[in-house]
């Protein structure tokens, strides 16, 4: 029979078991954290009607989406988790309780040009808090504090959550008489880090006909730097000239204060007036997250406050705030930067039990007892040489091997070998689980990410 | 703006948050169980090249598959987790360690005719053990013992794992000189429960030209009933006439013995000679799992032993044994039969903290302390009447509300209200977590499934 070459598509990440355990470590840290803050997991279909996913339409979305027909249906794969959330909340509005806190970790699809570190199938991890009609400002501080906890839980420490408020920006541009150009200006300013201030100025004056004086004012404004206190003080100088600006400043001050109360250290969040987020629908606080030692990576977690989650599906105003992590890309970047901990436990089992008698009963009953005690135990009874059996445990990184031969069974003992230290001890079966767990529990508290 | 009606596609299950928590309870029970037996989670792309997924081709697969083009690529959504596993093992052969134990819980796609309880997008949960060239018989007993544990962990008790061995069947048909018709006969016999013995006999003699005497012999053979011991004894009478049969009988006897050793009670597994599994590639032990009180549901978990997992992708013989649960359908059936426990904890949080002062610091620091202690805590600071705040906790089934007013804060206490009993106590903040966990821990040990 002719064989078909087994391979995955370009842009589709597939992990070997040990890396998969690390990836799982990341998603588990996220799930655990999100749960602690009262978020419910939801799960929406990967396929939806194209008319629903493309309700907003335009831009890269239409070009990149995986769209196809099945029978008479015009279908597409979701390209983010926000549109499905909007559809979910509009559809199930009557059965949900607001504010509705949900998290979703799932795959999304974008047929981007394949290039290193870009994926066509990738996991996003999203949290959102949706209000019915209104939503308190405290949620805009809690969201980044959850992200702080989540990254900390993973072991990431060298990161900075940068925040801004869209009302400050739109208010400021209105002050300059540029309200109608605010969107274009923000998208241009968003590129500041990439292209530098001179190019930003050129685009503003040349492409968008911003007066040179106004362009200079904009560049001065976004150049305001310093501690959060310094920036808030500098912004206070503009107060009283535009209502939206004033409201934005109040919100930013409140979010900054709450973030500290939520326990986010001052060196992990910073007001940054250059952050705008390209998307139109943000209306309040916006977030980006940078890896301090790897600015080239760009934002690893972004989001913000919006006024109308589901305007394409319902007349109901559903304001909310949310944030999204591109998990697959983050995992790739962490690996690429050498930040995935080699010590993170990624063996499939804690103990490999090697029976050395024909009667398997003692080995099986030990395995059953260990599992009841929460120890991941695998029986190994393949027809191999002893050395190969030990090599199996070694290759998989299984930390303990348990040998059960006639002598051990006769003595009512099991021989427990620590594969790391080489130490071997004879123990009564009921003492084995405790001994193993003493070692694995220490390892389990390890973090997926290690920055040296 | 005109609104688009928010809806999901027919045949696509989407759950509300409380049901989602129950579904998650099922997958968590599976993950926990599979991990305890040394299985690694893997995750493969949902999209693969059509030529890979359809390597075997034929039958319903080609008709039902979601297939489409993107650029020049002929793509398809996976329709099971077995073909991707075969591709994965063939592709990563050099980097895997055998026997390779993997589990995968993921969505698969089949464009079947939509009907009640049939899904086009559904979760499968698969475990497989793949050997390199050979694989010990004990694995064929361990697989159903894992399923026994997993269902027990979920709370399902009224089920029966039925096992048979394909070698016994092929050997038996060879004895009757029907080796070349064995496949057709097995597929016919597989329908015994649905269509009855008379129709089976008619199909055998009319459609497949089996001699009437042989058809009678077949019906007598599959009618052998009784305890596992009885059936094995009855089978012994055929011994010595066909090598394959004899080997199958030995295997079946071994699997039956090991299953008991693995702690599966005799009333949860039964040798059943009618089980054949339609698929060609099973070559040894085969399994089906019936819900005793709901035989109409059919098998909720099926699988078996195969000799060549990846023959379309590699020349290497990769024998294995695996089993699959159709999770979405199982969840639907459990709900339909009223077997999902109403007591299973499905609230998004353990405690709702309601601050009643402008200064949020005490509430935030209590929330932070509770979360550090593993208590899922949500701050509620929306601008609502007190009654509405309590109603929020009530609707979501959050078991505790914590009130922090000026009096409580001045006294260094928190008011903890048990929403179920109505009891309210004043406690120092550091005592709150313990009090909550004493109640939620009892609920957490609850099972997703409750059979009365």
Coordinates of N, CA and C in Angstrom, one line a residue, chain A residues 47-180:
Chain A
X47 N -17.9 26.4 14.6 CA -18.5 26.8 13.4 C -19.8 27.6 13.7
X48 N -19.9 28.7 12.9 CA -21.2 29.5 13.1 C -21.6 30.0 11.6
X49 N -22.8 30.5 11.5 CA -23.2 31.0 10.2 C -22.3 32.2 9.9
X50 N -21.9 32.3 8.6 CA -21.0 33.4 8.2 C -21.7 34.7 8.5
X51 N -23.0 34.8 8.3 CA -23.7 36.1 8.5 C -23.6 36.6 9.9
X52 N -23.5 35.7 10.9 CA -23.3 36.0 12.3 C -21.9 36.5 12.6
X53 N -20.9 35.7 12.1 CA -19.5 36.0 12.4 C -19.1 37.2 11.7
X54 N -19.7 37.5 10.5 CA -19.2 38.6 9.7 C -20.2 39.8 9.8
X55 N -21.0 39.8 10.9 CA -22.0 40.9 11.0 C -21.3 42.3 10.9
X56 N -20.2 42.4 11.6 CA -19.5 43.6 11.5 C -18.7 43.8 10.2
X57 N -18.1 42.7 9.8 CA -17.4 42.7 8.5 C -16.3 43.6 8.4
X58 N -15.7 43.6 7.1 CA -14.7 44.6 6.8 C -13.3 44.1 7.2
X59 N -12.3 44.8 6.7 CA -10.9 44.6 7.1 C -10.4 43.2 6.9
X60 N -9.4 42.9 7.7 CA -8.7 41.6 7.5 C -9.6 40.4 7.8
X61 N -10.6 40.6 8.6 CA -11.5 39.5 9.0 C -12.0 38.8 7.8
X62 N -12.6 39.5 6.9 CA -13.2 38.8 5.7 C -12.2 38.1 4.9
X63 N -11.0 38.7 4.8 CA -10.0 38.0 4.0 C -9.4 36.7 4.7
X64 N -9.3 36.8 6.0 CA -8.6 35.7 6.7 C -9.6 34.6 7.1
X65 N -10.8 34.8 7.1 CA -11.7 33.9 7.7 C -11.8 32.6 6.9
X66 N -11.9 31.4 7.6 CA -12.2 30.1 7.0 C -13.7 30.0 6.8
X67 N -14.1 30.1 5.5 CA -15.5 30.1 5.2 C -15.8 29.1 4.1
X68 N -16.9 28.4 4.3 CA -17.2 27.3 3.4 C -18.7 27.0 3.4
X69 N -19.2 26.2 2.5 CA -20.6 25.9 2.5 C -20.7 24.4 2.8
X70 N -21.8 24.0 3.4 CA -22.1 22.6 3.7 C -23.6 22.5 3.5
X71 N -24.0 21.8 2.4 CA -25.4 21.8 2.0 C -25.7 23.2 1.6
X72 N -26.8 23.8 2.2 CA -27.2 25.1 1.8 C -26.6 26.2 2.7
X73 N -25.8 25.8 3.7 CA -25.4 26.7 4.7 C -24.0 27.4 4.4
X74 N -24.0 28.7 4.6 CA -22.8 29.5 4.5 C -22.1 29.6 5.8
X75 N -21.1 28.8 6.0 CA -20.5 28.6 7.4 C -19.1 29.2 7.5
X76 N -18.7 29.5 8.7 CA -17.3 29.9 8.9 C -16.8 29.5 10.3
X77 N -15.5 29.4 10.4 CA -14.9 29.1 11.7 C -14.7 30.4 12.4
X78 N -14.9 30.4 13.7 CA -14.7 31.6 14.5 C -13.3 32.1 14.4
X79 N -13.1 33.4 14.3 CA -11.8 34.0 14.2 C -11.4 34.7 15.5
X80 N -12.3 34.8 16.5 CA -12.0 35.3 17.8 C -13.1 34.7 18.7
X81 N -13.0 35.0 20.0 CA -14.0 34.6 21.0 C -15.0 35.7 21.4
X82 N -14.7 36.9 20.8 CA -15.6 38.0 21.2 C -16.9 38.0 20.5
X83 N -16.8 37.8 19.1 CA -18.0 37.8 18.4 C -19.0 36.6 18.8
X84 N -18.4 35.4 19.0 CA -19.3 34.4 19.6 C -19.9 34.7 21.0
X85 N -19.1 35.5 21.8 CA -19.6 35.9 23.1 C -20.8 36.8 22.9
X86 N -20.6 37.8 22.0 CA -21.7 38.7 21.7 C -23.0 38.0 21.3
X87 N -22.8 37.0 20.4 CA -23.9 36.3 19.9 C -24.5 35.5 21.1
X88 N -23.7 34.9 21.9 CA -24.1 34.0 23.1 C -25.0 34.9 24.0
X89 N -24.4 36.1 24.4 CA -25.1 36.9 25.4 C -26.4 37.4 24.8
X90 N -26.4 37.8 23.5 CA -27.7 38.3 22.9 C -28.7 37.2 22.8
X91 N -28.2 36.0 22.5 CA -29.2 34.8 22.3 C -29.7 34.3 23.6
X92 N -28.9 34.3 24.6 CA -29.3 33.7 25.9 C -29.6 34.8 26.9
X93 N -29.8 36.0 26.5 CA -29.9 37.1 27.4 C -30.9 36.8 28.6
X94 N -32.0 36.3 28.2 CA -33.1 36.1 29.2 C -32.7 35.0 30.3
X95 N -31.7 34.2 29.9 CA -31.4 33.1 30.9 C -30.1 33.4 31.6
X96 N -29.4 34.5 31.3 CA -28.2 34.9 32.0 C -28.4 35.8 33.1
X97 N -27.5 35.9 34.1 CA -27.6 36.8 35.2 C -26.5 37.8 35.0
X98 N -26.8 39.1 35.1 CA -25.8 40.2 34.9 C -25.4 40.9 36.2
X99 N -24.2 41.3 36.3 CA -23.1 41.2 35.4 C -22.7 39.7 35.2
X100 N -22.5 39.4 33.9 CA -22.1 38.0 33.5 C -20.6 37.9 33.3
X101 N -20.0 37.1 34.1 CA -18.6 36.9 34.1 C -18.3 35.6 33.4
X102 N -17.7 35.6 32.3 CA -17.3 34.3 31.6 C -15.9 34.3 31.2
X103 N -15.3 33.1 31.2 CA -14.1 32.9 30.5 C -14.2 31.8 29.5
X104 N -13.4 31.9 28.5 CA -13.4 30.9 27.4 C -12.0 30.7 26.9
X105 N -11.6 29.5 26.9 CA -10.3 29.2 26.3 C -10.5 28.2 25.1
X106 N -10.2 28.7 23.9 CA -10.6 27.9 22.8 C -9.8 28.3 21.6
X107 N -9.9 27.4 20.6 CA -9.2 27.6 19.3 C -10.0 28.6 18.4
X108 N -9.2 29.4 17.7 CA -9.8 30.3 16.7 C -8.9 30.2 15.4
X109 N -9.5 30.7 14.3 CA -8.9 30.4 13.0 C -8.7 31.7 12.2
X110 N -7.5 31.9 11.7 CA -7.3 33.1 10.8 C -6.3 32.6 9.8
X111 N -6.7 32.7 8.5 CA -5.8 32.3 7.4 C -4.8 33.3 7.1
X112 N -4.0 33.7 8.0 CA -3.0 34.7 7.8 C -1.8 34.1 7.0
X113 N -1.0 35.0 6.4 CA 0.1 34.5 5.7 C 1.0 33.8 6.7
X114 N 1.4 32.5 6.4 CA 2.2 31.8 7.4 C 3.6 32.4 7.5
X115 N 3.9 32.6 8.8 CA 5.3 33.0 9.0 C 5.7 32.6 10.4
X116 N 6.9 32.6 10.7 CA 7.4 32.1 12.0 C 6.7 32.8 13.2
X117 N 6.1 32.0 14.1 CA 5.5 32.6 15.2 C 4.0 33.1 15.0
X118 N 3.6 32.9 13.7 CA 2.2 33.3 13.4 C 1.4 32.0 13.2
X119 N 0.3 31.9 13.7 CA -0.5 30.7 13.7 C -1.9 30.9 13.0
X120 N -2.3 29.9 12.3 CA -3.6 30.0 11.7 C -4.7 29.4 12.5
X121 N -4.3 28.4 13.3 CA -5.1 27.9 14.4 C -4.5 28.2 15.7
X122 N -5.1 28.9 16.6 CA -4.5 29.2 17.8 C -5.5 29.4 19.0
X123 N -5.0 29.1 20.2 CA -5.9 29.3 21.3 C -5.9 30.7 21.8
X124 N -7.1 31.2 22.1 CA -7.2 32.4 22.8 C -7.8 32.1 24.2
X125 N -7.4 32.9 25.2 CA -8.0 32.8 26.5 C -8.6 34.2 26.8
X126 N -9.9 34.2 26.9 CA -10.6 35.5 27.1 C -11.4 35.5 28.4
X127 N -11.3 36.7 29.1 CA -12.3 36.9 30.2 C -13.0 38.2 29.9
X128 N -14.3 38.2 30.2 CA -15.1 39.4 30.0 C -16.2 39.5 31.1
X129 N -16.5 40.7 31.5 CA -17.6 41.0 32.4 C -18.6 41.8 31.7
X130 N -19.8 41.3 31.5 CA -20.8 42.0 30.7 C -21.9 42.5 31.7
X131 N -22.2 43.8 31.6 CA -23.3 44.4 32.4 C -24.6 44.5 31.6
X132 N -25.7 44.6 32.2 CA -26.9 44.8 31.6 C -27.3 46.3 31.7
X133 N -26.9 47.1 30.7 CA -27.2 48.5 30.7 C -26.1 49.4 31.3
X134 N -25.5 48.9 32.5 CA -24.3 49.6 33.0 C -23.4 48.7 33.7
X135 N -22.2 49.2 34.0 CA -21.2 48.3 34.7 C -20.3 49.2 35.4
X136 N -20.0 48.9 36.7 CA -19.2 49.7 37.6 C -17.8 49.8 37.1
X137 N -17.1 50.9 37.3 CA -15.8 51.2 36.9 C -14.8 50.2 37.6
X138 N -15.1 49.7 38.8 CA -14.2 48.8 39.5 C -13.8 47.6 38.6
X139 N -14.7 47.2 37.7 CA -14.4 46.0 36.9 C -13.3 46.3 35.9
X140 N -13.1 47.6 35.6 CA -12.0 47.9 34.7 C -10.7 47.8 35.4
X141 N -10.7 47.8 36.7 CA -9.4 47.6 37.4 C -9.3 46.1 37.8
X142 N -10.4 45.4 38.0 CA -10.3 44.0 38.4 C -9.7 43.2 37.3
X143 N -10.2 43.5 36.0 CA -9.7 42.7 34.9 C -8.2 42.6 34.8
X144 N -7.5 43.7 34.8 CA -6.0 43.6 34.7 C -5.4 43.0 36.0
X145 N -6.1 43.1 37.1 CA -5.5 42.5 38.3 C -5.6 41.0 38.2
X146 N -6.6 40.5 37.5 CA -6.8 39.0 37.3 C -5.6 38.6 36.4
X147 N -5.4 39.4 35.4 CA -4.3 39.0 34.5 C -2.9 39.0 35.2
X148 N -2.8 40.0 36.1 CA -1.5 40.0 36.9 C -1.4 38.7 37.7
X149 N -2.5 38.3 38.4 CA -2.5 37.0 39.1 C -2.2 35.8 38.2
X150 N -2.8 35.8 37.1 CA -2.7 34.7 36.2 C -1.3 34.5 35.7
X151 N -0.7 35.6 35.3 CA 0.7 35.5 34.8 C 1.6 35.1 35.9
X152 N 1.4 35.7 37.1 CA 2.2 35.4 38.3 C 2.1 33.9 38.6
X153 N 0.9 33.4 38.5 CA 0.6 32.0 38.8 C 1.4 31.1 37.8
X154 N 1.6 31.5 36.6 CA 2.3 30.8 35.6 C 3.8 30.9 35.8
X155 N 4.2 31.9 36.6 CA 5.7 32.1 36.8 C 6.2 33.3 36.1
X156 N 5.4 34.0 35.3 CA 5.9 35.1 34.6 C 6.0 36.3 35.6
X157 N 7.2 37.0 35.6 CA 7.3 38.1 36.5 C 7.7 39.4 35.8
X158 N 8.4 39.2 34.7 CA 9.0 40.4 34.0 C 8.0 40.9 32.9
X159 N 6.8 41.4 33.4 CA 5.9 42.0 32.5 C 5.3 43.2 33.0
X160 N 4.7 44.0 32.2 CA 4.1 45.3 32.5 C 2.7 45.5 31.8
X161 N 1.7 45.7 32.7 CA 0.4 46.0 32.1 C 0.3 47.5 31.9
X162 N 0.1 47.9 30.6 CA 0.0 49.3 30.3 C -1.4 49.7 30.1
X163 N -1.9 50.7 30.7 CA -3.3 51.1 30.6 C -3.4 52.6 30.2
X164 N -4.5 52.8 29.5 CA -4.9 54.1 29.1 C -6.4 54.2 29.1
X165 N -7.0 55.3 28.7 CA -8.4 55.4 28.7 C -8.8 56.2 27.4
X166 N -9.7 55.5 26.6 CA -10.0 56.0 25.3 C -10.7 57.4 25.4
X167 N -11.5 57.6 26.5 CA -12.2 58.9 26.7 C -11.2 60.1 26.8
X168 N -10.0 59.8 27.4 CA -9.0 60.8 27.5 C -8.5 61.2 26.1
X169 N -8.3 60.1 25.3 CA -7.8 60.4 23.9 C -8.9 61.1 23.1
X170 N -10.1 60.6 23.1 CA -11.1 61.2 22.2 C -11.4 62.6 22.8
X171 N -11.4 62.8 24.1 CA -11.6 64.2 24.6 C -10.5 65.1 24.2
X172 N -9.3 64.6 24.3 CA -8.1 65.4 23.9 C -8.2 65.8 22.4
X173 N -8.5 64.9 21.6 CA -8.6 65.2 20.1 C -9.8 66.2 19.9
X174 N -10.8 66.0 20.7 CA -11.9 67.0 20.5 C -11.5 68.4 20.9
X175 N -10.7 68.5 22.0 CA -10.1 69.8 22.4 C -9.4 70.5 21.2
X176 N -8.7 69.6 20.4 CA -7.9 70.2 19.3 C -8.8 70.3 18.0
X177 N -10.1 70.1 18.2 CA -11.0 70.2 17.0 C -10.8 69.1 16.0
X178 N -10.3 67.9 16.5 CA -10.0 66.8 15.6 C -10.9 65.6 15.9
X179 N -12.1 65.9 16.5 CA -13.0 64.8 16.9 C -13.2 63.8 15.7
X180 N -13.5 64.4 14.5 CA -13.8 63.5 13.4 C -12.7 62.7 12.9

